[in-house]
CSV table of C-alpha atoms in Angstrom, one decimal:
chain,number,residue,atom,x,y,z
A,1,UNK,CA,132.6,293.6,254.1
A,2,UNK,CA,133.6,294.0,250.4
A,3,UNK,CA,137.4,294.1,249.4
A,4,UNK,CA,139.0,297.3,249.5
A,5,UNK,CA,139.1,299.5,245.7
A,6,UNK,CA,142.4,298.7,246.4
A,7,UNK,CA,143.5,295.5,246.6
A,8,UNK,CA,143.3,292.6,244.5
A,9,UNK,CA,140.2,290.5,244.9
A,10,UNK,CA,141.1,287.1,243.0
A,11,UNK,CA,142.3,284.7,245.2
A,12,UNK,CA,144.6,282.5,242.6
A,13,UNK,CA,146.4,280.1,245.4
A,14,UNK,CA,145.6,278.0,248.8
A,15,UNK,CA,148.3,280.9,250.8
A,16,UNK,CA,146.0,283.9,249.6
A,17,UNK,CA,143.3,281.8,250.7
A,18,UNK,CA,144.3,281.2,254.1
A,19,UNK,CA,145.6,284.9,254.1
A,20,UNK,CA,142.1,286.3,253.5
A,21,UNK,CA,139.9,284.2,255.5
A,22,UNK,CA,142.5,285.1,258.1
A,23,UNK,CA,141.3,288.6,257.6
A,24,UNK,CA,137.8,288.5,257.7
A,25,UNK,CA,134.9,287.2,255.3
A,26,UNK,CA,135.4,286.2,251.5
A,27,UNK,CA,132.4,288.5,250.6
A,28,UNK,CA,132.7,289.7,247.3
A,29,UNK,CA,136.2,287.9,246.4
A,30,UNK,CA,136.4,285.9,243.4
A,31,UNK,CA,138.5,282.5,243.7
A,32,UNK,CA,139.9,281.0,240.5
A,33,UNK,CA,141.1,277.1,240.8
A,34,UNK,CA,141.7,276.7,244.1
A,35,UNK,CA,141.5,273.2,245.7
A,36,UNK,CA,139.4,273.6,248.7
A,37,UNK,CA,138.9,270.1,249.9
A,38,UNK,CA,140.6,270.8,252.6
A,39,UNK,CA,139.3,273.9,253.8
A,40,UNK,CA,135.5,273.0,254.3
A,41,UNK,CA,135.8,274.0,258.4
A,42,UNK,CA,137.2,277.5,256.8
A,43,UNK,CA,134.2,277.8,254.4
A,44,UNK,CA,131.7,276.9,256.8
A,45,UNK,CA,132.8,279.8,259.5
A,46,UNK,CA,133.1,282.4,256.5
A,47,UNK,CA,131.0,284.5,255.2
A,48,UNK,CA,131.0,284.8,251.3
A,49,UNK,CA,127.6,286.6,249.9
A,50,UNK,CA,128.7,288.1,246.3
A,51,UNK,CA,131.8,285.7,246.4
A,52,UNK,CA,132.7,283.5,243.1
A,53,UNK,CA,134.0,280.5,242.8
A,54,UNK,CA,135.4,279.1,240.0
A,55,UNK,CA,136.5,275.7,239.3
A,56,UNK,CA,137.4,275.6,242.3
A,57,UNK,CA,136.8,272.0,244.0
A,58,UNK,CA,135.0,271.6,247.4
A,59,UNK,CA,132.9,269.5,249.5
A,60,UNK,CA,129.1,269.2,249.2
A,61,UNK,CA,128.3,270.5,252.7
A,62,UNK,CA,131.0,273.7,252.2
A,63,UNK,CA,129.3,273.9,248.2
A,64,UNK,CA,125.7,273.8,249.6
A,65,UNK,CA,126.5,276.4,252.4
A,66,UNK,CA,128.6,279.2,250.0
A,67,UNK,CA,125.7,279.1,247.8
A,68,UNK,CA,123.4,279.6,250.8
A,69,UNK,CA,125.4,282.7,251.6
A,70,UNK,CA,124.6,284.0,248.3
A,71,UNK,CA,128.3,282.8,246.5
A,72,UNK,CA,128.0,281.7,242.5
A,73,UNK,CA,129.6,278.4,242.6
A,74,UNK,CA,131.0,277.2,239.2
A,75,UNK,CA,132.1,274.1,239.5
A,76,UNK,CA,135.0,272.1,238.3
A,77,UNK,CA,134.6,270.8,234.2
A,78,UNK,CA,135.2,267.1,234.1
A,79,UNK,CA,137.1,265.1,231.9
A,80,UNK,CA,138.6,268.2,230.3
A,81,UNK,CA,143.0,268.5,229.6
A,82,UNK,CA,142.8,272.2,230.3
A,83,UNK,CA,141.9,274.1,233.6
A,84,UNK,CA,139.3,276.9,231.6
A,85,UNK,CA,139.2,278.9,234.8
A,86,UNK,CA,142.9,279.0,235.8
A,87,UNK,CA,144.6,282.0,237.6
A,88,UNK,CA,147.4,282.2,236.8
A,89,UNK,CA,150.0,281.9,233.8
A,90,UNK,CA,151.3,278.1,232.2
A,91,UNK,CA,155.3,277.4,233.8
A,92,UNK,CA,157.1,275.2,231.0
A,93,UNK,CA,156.9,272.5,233.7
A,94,UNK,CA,153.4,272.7,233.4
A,95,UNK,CA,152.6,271.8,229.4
A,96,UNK,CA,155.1,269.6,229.4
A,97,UNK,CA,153.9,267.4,232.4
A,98,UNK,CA,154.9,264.0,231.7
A,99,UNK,CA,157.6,264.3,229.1
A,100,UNK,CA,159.7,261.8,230.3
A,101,UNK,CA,157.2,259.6,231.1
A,102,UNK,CA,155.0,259.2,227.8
A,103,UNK,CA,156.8,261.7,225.3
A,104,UNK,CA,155.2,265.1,224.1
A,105,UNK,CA,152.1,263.5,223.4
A,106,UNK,CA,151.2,262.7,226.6
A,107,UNK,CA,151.5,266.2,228.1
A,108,UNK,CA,148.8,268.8,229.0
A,109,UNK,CA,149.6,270.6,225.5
A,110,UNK,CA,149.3,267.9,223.5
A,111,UNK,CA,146.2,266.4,225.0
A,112,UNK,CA,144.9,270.2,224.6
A,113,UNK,CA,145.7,270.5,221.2
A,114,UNK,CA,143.9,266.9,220.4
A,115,UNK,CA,140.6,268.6,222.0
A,116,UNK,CA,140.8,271.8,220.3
A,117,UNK,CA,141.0,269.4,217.1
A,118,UNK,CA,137.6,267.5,218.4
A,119,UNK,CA,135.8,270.3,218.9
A,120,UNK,CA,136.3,273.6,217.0
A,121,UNK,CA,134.7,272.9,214.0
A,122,UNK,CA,132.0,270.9,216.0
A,123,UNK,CA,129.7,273.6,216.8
A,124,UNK,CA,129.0,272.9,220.0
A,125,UNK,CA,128.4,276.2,222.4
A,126,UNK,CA,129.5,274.4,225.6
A,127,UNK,CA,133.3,274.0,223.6
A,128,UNK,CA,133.0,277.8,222.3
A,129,UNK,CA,132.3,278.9,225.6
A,130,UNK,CA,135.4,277.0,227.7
A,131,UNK,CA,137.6,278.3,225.1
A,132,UNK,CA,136.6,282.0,225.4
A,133,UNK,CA,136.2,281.5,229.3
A,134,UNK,CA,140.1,280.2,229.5
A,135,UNK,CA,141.3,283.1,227.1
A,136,UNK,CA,139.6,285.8,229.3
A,137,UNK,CA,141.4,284.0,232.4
A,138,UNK,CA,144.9,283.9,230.2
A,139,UNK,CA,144.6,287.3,229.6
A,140,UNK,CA,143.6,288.3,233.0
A,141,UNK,CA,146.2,287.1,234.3
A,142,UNK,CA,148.9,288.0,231.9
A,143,UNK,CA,148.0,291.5,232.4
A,144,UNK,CA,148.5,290.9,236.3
A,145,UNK,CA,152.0,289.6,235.7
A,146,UNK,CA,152.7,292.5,233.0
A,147,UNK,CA,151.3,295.1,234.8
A,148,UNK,CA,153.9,298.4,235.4
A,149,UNK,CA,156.7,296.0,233.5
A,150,UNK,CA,158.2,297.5,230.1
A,151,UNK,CA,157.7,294.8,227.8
A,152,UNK,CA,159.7,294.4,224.8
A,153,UNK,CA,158.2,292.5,221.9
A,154,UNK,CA,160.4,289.9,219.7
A,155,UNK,CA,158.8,288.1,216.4
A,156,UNK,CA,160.4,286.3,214.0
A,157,UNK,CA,159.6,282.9,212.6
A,158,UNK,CA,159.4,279.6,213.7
A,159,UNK,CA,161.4,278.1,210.9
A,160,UNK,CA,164.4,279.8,212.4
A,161,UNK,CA,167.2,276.4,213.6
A,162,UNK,CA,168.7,275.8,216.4
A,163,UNK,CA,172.1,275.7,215.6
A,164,UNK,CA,172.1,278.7,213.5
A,165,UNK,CA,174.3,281.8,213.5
A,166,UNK,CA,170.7,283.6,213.1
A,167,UNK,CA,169.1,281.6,216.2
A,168,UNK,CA,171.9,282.7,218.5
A,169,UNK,CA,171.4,285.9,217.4
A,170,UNK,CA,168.0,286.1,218.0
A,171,UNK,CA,169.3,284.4,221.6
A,172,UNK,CA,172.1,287.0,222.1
A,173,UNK,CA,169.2,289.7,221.6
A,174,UNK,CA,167.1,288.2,224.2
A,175,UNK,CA,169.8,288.3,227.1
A,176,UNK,CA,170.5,291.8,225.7
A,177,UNK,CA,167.1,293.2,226.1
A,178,UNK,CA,166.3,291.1,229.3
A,179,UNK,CA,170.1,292.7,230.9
A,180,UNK,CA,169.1,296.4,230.0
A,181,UNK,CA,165.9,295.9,232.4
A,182,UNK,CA,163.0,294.8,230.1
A,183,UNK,CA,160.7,292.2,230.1
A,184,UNK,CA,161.0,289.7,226.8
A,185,UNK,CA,158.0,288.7,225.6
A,186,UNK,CA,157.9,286.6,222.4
A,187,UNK,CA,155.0,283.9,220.4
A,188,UNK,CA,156.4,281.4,222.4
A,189,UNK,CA,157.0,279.1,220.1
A,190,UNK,CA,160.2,277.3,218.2
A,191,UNK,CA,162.5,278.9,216.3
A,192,UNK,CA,163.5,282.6,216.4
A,193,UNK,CA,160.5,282.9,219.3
A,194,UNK,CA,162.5,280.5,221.1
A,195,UNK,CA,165.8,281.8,221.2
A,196,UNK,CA,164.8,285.5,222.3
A,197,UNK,CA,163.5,283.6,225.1
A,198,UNK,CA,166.2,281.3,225.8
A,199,UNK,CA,168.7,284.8,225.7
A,200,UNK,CA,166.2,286.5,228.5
A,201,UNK,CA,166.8,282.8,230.8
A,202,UNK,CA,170.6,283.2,230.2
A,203,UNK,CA,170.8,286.5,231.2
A,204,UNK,CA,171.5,286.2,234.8
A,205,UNK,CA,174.3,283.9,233.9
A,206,UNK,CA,177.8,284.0,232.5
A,207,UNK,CA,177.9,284.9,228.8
A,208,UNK,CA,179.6,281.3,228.8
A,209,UNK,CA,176.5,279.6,229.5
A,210,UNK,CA,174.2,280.6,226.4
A,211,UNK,CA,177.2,280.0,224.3
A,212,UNK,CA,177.1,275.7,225.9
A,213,UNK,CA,173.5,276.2,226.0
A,214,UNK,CA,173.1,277.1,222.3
A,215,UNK,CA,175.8,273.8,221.7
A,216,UNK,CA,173.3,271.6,223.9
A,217,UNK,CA,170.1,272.5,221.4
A,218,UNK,CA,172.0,272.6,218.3
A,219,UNK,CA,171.7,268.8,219.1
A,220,UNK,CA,168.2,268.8,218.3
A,221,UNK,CA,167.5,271.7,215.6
A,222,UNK,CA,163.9,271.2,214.5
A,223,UNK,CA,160.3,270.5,216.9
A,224,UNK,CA,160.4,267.7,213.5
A,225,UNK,CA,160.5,265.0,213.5
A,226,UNK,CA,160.2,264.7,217.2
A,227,UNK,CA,158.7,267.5,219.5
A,228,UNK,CA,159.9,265.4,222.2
A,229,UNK,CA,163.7,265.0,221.2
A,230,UNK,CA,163.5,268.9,220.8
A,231,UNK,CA,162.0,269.3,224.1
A,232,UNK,CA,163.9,267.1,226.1
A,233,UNK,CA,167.2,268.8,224.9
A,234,UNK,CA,165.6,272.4,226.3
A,235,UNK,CA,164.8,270.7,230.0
A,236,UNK,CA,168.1,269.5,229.4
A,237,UNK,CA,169.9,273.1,229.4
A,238,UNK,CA,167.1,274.3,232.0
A,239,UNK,CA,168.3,271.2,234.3
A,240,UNK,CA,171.7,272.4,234.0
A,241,UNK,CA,171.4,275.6,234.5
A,242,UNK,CA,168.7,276.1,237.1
A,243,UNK,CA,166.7,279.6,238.3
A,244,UNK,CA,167.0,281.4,234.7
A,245,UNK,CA,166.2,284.8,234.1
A,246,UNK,CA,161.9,285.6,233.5
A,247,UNK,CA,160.8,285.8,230.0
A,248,UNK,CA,156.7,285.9,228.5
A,249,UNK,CA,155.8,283.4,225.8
A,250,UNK,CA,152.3,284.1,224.5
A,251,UNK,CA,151.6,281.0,221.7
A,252,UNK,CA,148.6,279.5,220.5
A,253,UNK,CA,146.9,276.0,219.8
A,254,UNK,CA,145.9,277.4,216.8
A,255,UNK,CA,149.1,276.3,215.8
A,256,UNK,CA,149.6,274.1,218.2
A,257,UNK,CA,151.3,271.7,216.2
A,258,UNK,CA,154.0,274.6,216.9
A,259,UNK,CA,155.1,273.7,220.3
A,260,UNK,CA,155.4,276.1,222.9
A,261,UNK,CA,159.2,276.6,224.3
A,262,UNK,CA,160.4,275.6,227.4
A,263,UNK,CA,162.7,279.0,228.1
A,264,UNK,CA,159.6,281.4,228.3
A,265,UNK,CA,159.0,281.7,232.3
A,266,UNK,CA,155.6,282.7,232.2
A,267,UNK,CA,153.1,280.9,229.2
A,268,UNK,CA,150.0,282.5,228.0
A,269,UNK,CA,148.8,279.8,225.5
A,270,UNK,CA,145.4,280.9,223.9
A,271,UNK,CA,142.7,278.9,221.9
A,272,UNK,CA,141.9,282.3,220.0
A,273,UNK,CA,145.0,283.2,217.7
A,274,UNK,CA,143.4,287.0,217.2
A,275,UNK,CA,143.0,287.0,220.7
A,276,UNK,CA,146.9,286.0,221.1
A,277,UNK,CA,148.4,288.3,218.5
A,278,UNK,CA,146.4,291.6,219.7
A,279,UNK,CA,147.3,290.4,223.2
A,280,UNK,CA,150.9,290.1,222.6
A,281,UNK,CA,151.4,293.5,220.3
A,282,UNK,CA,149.2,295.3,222.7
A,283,UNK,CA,151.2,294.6,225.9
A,284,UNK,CA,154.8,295.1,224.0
A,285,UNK,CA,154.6,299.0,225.6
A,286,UNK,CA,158.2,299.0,225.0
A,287,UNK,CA,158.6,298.4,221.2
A,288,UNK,CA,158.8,295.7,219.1
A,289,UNK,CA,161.5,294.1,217.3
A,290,UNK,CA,160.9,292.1,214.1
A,291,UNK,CA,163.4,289.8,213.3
A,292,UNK,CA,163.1,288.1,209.4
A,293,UNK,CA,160.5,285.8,209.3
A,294,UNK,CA,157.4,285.2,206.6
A,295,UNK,CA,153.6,285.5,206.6
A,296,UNK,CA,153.4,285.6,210.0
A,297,UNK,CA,156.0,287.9,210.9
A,298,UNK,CA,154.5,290.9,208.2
A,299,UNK,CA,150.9,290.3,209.3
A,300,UNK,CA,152.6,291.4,213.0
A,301,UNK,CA,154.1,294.3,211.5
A,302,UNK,CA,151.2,295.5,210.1
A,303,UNK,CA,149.1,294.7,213.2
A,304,UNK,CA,151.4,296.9,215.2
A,305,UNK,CA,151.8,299.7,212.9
A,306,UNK,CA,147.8,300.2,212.6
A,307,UNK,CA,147.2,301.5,216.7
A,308,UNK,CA,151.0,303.5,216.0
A,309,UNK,CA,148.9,304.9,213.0
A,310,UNK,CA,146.1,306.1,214.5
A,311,UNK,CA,147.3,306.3,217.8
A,312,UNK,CA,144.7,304.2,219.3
A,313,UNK,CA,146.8,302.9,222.4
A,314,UNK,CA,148.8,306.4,222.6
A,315,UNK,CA,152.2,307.4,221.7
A,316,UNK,CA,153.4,305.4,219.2
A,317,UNK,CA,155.4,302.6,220.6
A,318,UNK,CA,158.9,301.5,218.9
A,319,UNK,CA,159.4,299.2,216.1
A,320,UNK,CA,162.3,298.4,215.0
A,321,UNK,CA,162.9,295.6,211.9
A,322,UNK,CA,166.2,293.5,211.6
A,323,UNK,CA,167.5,292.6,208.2
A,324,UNK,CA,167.8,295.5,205.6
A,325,UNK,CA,167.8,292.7,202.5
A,326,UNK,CA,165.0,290.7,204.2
A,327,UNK,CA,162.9,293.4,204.7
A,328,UNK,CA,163.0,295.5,201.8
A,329,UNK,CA,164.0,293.0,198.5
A,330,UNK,CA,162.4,289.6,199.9
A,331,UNK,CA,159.4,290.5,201.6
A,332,UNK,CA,159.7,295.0,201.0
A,333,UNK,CA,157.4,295.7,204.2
A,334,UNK,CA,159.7,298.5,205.6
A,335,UNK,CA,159.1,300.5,202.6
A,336,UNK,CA,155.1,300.2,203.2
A,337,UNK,CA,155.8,300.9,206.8
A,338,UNK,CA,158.1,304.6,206.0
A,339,UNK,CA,155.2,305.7,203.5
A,340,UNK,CA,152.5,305.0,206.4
A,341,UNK,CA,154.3,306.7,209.1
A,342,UNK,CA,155.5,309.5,207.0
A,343,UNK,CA,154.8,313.0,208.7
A,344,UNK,CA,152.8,311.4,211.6
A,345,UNK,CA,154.2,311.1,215.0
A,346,UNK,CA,155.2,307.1,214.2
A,347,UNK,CA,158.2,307.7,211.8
A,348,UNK,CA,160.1,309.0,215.1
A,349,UNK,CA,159.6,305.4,216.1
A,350,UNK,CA,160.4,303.0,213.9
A,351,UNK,CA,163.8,301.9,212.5
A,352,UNK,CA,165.9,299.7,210.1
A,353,UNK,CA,169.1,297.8,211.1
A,354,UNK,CA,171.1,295.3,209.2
A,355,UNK,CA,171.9,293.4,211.9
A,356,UNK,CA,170.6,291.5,215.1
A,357,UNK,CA,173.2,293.3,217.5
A,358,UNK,CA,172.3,296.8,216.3
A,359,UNK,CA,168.6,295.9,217.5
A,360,UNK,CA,169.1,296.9,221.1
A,361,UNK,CA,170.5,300.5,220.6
A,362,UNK,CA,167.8,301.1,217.9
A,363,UNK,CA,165.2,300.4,220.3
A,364,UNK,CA,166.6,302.6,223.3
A,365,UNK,CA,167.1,305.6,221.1
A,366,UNK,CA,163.7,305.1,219.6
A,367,UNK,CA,162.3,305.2,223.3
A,368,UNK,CA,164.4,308.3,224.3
A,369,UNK,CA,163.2,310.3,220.9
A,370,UNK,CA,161.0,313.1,221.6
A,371,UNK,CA,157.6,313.1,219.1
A,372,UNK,CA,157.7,316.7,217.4
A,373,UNK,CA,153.8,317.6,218.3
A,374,UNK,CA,152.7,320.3,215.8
């Protein structure tokens, strides 16, 4: 019995475990990380021909029988700080595992980070290969949490302070976007990346509570000197104010000595930066707005307006740039962007504001506008 066209056939947790083999046999179902120490009786009365198992720990006597039934069994990668085959999406929590404990270098991300230094220069296929294996999972799941959502993108630099009247901006945004309905989904790193997320977590609370919250942080501006400082004063505001609205954060340990934030809810951290940026752009079906920022910030642009150019994904999906002065004297992209999109279907989607608080209204009326089709 194969699992219905339907339904879903990765089994991500121990409950859609017990669910399934509650149903019938795990033929053809492919389970991602799941400790199954505990369920050798469960293995051993199930059928699972064509099932996959992926990192998924078990004992010898249900191992040697799954393969018997014809299962692939990959097993669990030792001595490694990352899960390669995980199924679902990083929680703050998470990364920052042992904060408190040993400081930022101690957690999951760092020690990550100090084996994507080791080993991506080192040439060895086995290291390539986990890499691209845990991207593929990242972005297999991040569709699955995506999926049906409208997903509003929000760039801007990582230089941007905490503190600032242009970080709780970019925070006031974030709530703003995350109130009217859509999903926030940002680089998920410092700066301007973090605030838009930190606006989405405030946005089931009273407007009071980003205005302390933004106070709290402004104790600790910068990820330097000290990641951890910065960190701790985020868990700090997320201790206080607990069950925060859901954002996206999709960062990279390419730069991973760029933190990720602890306000994005869900964490897709990649090895691949291409593989992060096209991910991100491509799953912002709802637009994109680009607050100021630098190198980083105009290569997104640019990466967006190519597939609203040629129409590659579709309709042409919003953008919408904040900063008039930024954007046109100190780094003049907007004018690069009108001249591309000039008499094709993407100038009716894409806009200019002066300010962050302008950024919301752009973006619905660049949604609502109808695309004159010759």
């Amino acid at each position: 019995m194969r699992p219905h066209p339907d339904h879903d056939n990765e089994i991500e947790t121990l409950a859609e475990f017990d669910q399934v083999v509650a149903r019938g046999p795990l033929s053809g179902y492919r389970v991602q990380s799941v400790d199954l120490t505990d369920r050798t009786q469960a293995l051993l009365a199930t059928e699972a021909s064509e099932a996959v198992f992926l990192g998924c720990p078990m004992s010898d006597e249900a191992g040697a029988k799954v393969r018997a039934d014809g299962a692939l069994v990959f097993p669990p990668v030792p001595n490694l700080p990352f899960d390669p085959y995980r199924g679902l999406l990083y929680s703050p929590d998470s990364l920052f595992e042992g904060l408190a404990d040993g400081g930022y270098e101690a957690t999951p991300d760092a020690l990550a980070y100090a084996w994507f230094q080791r080993t991506k220069s080192d040439g060895d296929i086995f290291a390539s290969m986990l890499r691209s294996v845990h991207d593929d999972a990242i972005s297999d799941a991040l569709d699955e949490y995506v999926l049906d959502s409208p997903v509003v993108g929000v760039m801007g630099g990582h230089a941007m302070a905490r503190g600032t009247d242009a970080y709780a901006g970019a925070a006031r945004l974030g709530r703003s976007l995350a109130r009217a309905g859509l999903t926030v989904a940002t680089g998920g790193g410092p700066g301007a990346m973090e605030a838009a997320n930190l606006g989405a977590y405030a946005a089931p609370h009273p407007d009071t509570v980003l205005d302390e919250a933004l106070t709290i942080l402004g104790k600790a501006p910068s990820f330097t000197p000290s990641v951890t400082a910065w960190a701790e004063a985020a868990f700090a505001v997320r201790s206080r104010w607990p069950e925060g609205g859901e954002s996206v954060g999709i960062p990279t340990w390419f730069y991973g000595h760029e933190p990720p934030n602890a306000f994005a809810s869900h964490i897709a951290k990649y090895f691949a930066n291409a593989t992060r940026e096209d991910g991100l752009l491509a799953r912002s079906t709802a637009g994109v707005v680009f607050l100021p920022g630098a190198a980083g910030t105009v290569q997104e642009i640019f990466d967006n307006a190519t597939p609203n150019y040629y129409e590659s994904r579709g309709e042409p999906t919003p953008m919408v740039l904040v900063d008039r002065a930024h954007w046109t004297e100190r780094l003049p992209a907007w004018p690069l962007l009108q001249a591309l999109a000039r008499e094709r279907p993407m100038e009716h989607r894409i806009a200019l504001v002066d300010t962050v608080a302008e950024a919301p209204a752009a973006l619905e009326r660049l949604r609502s506008s109808e695309i004159p089709r010759s």
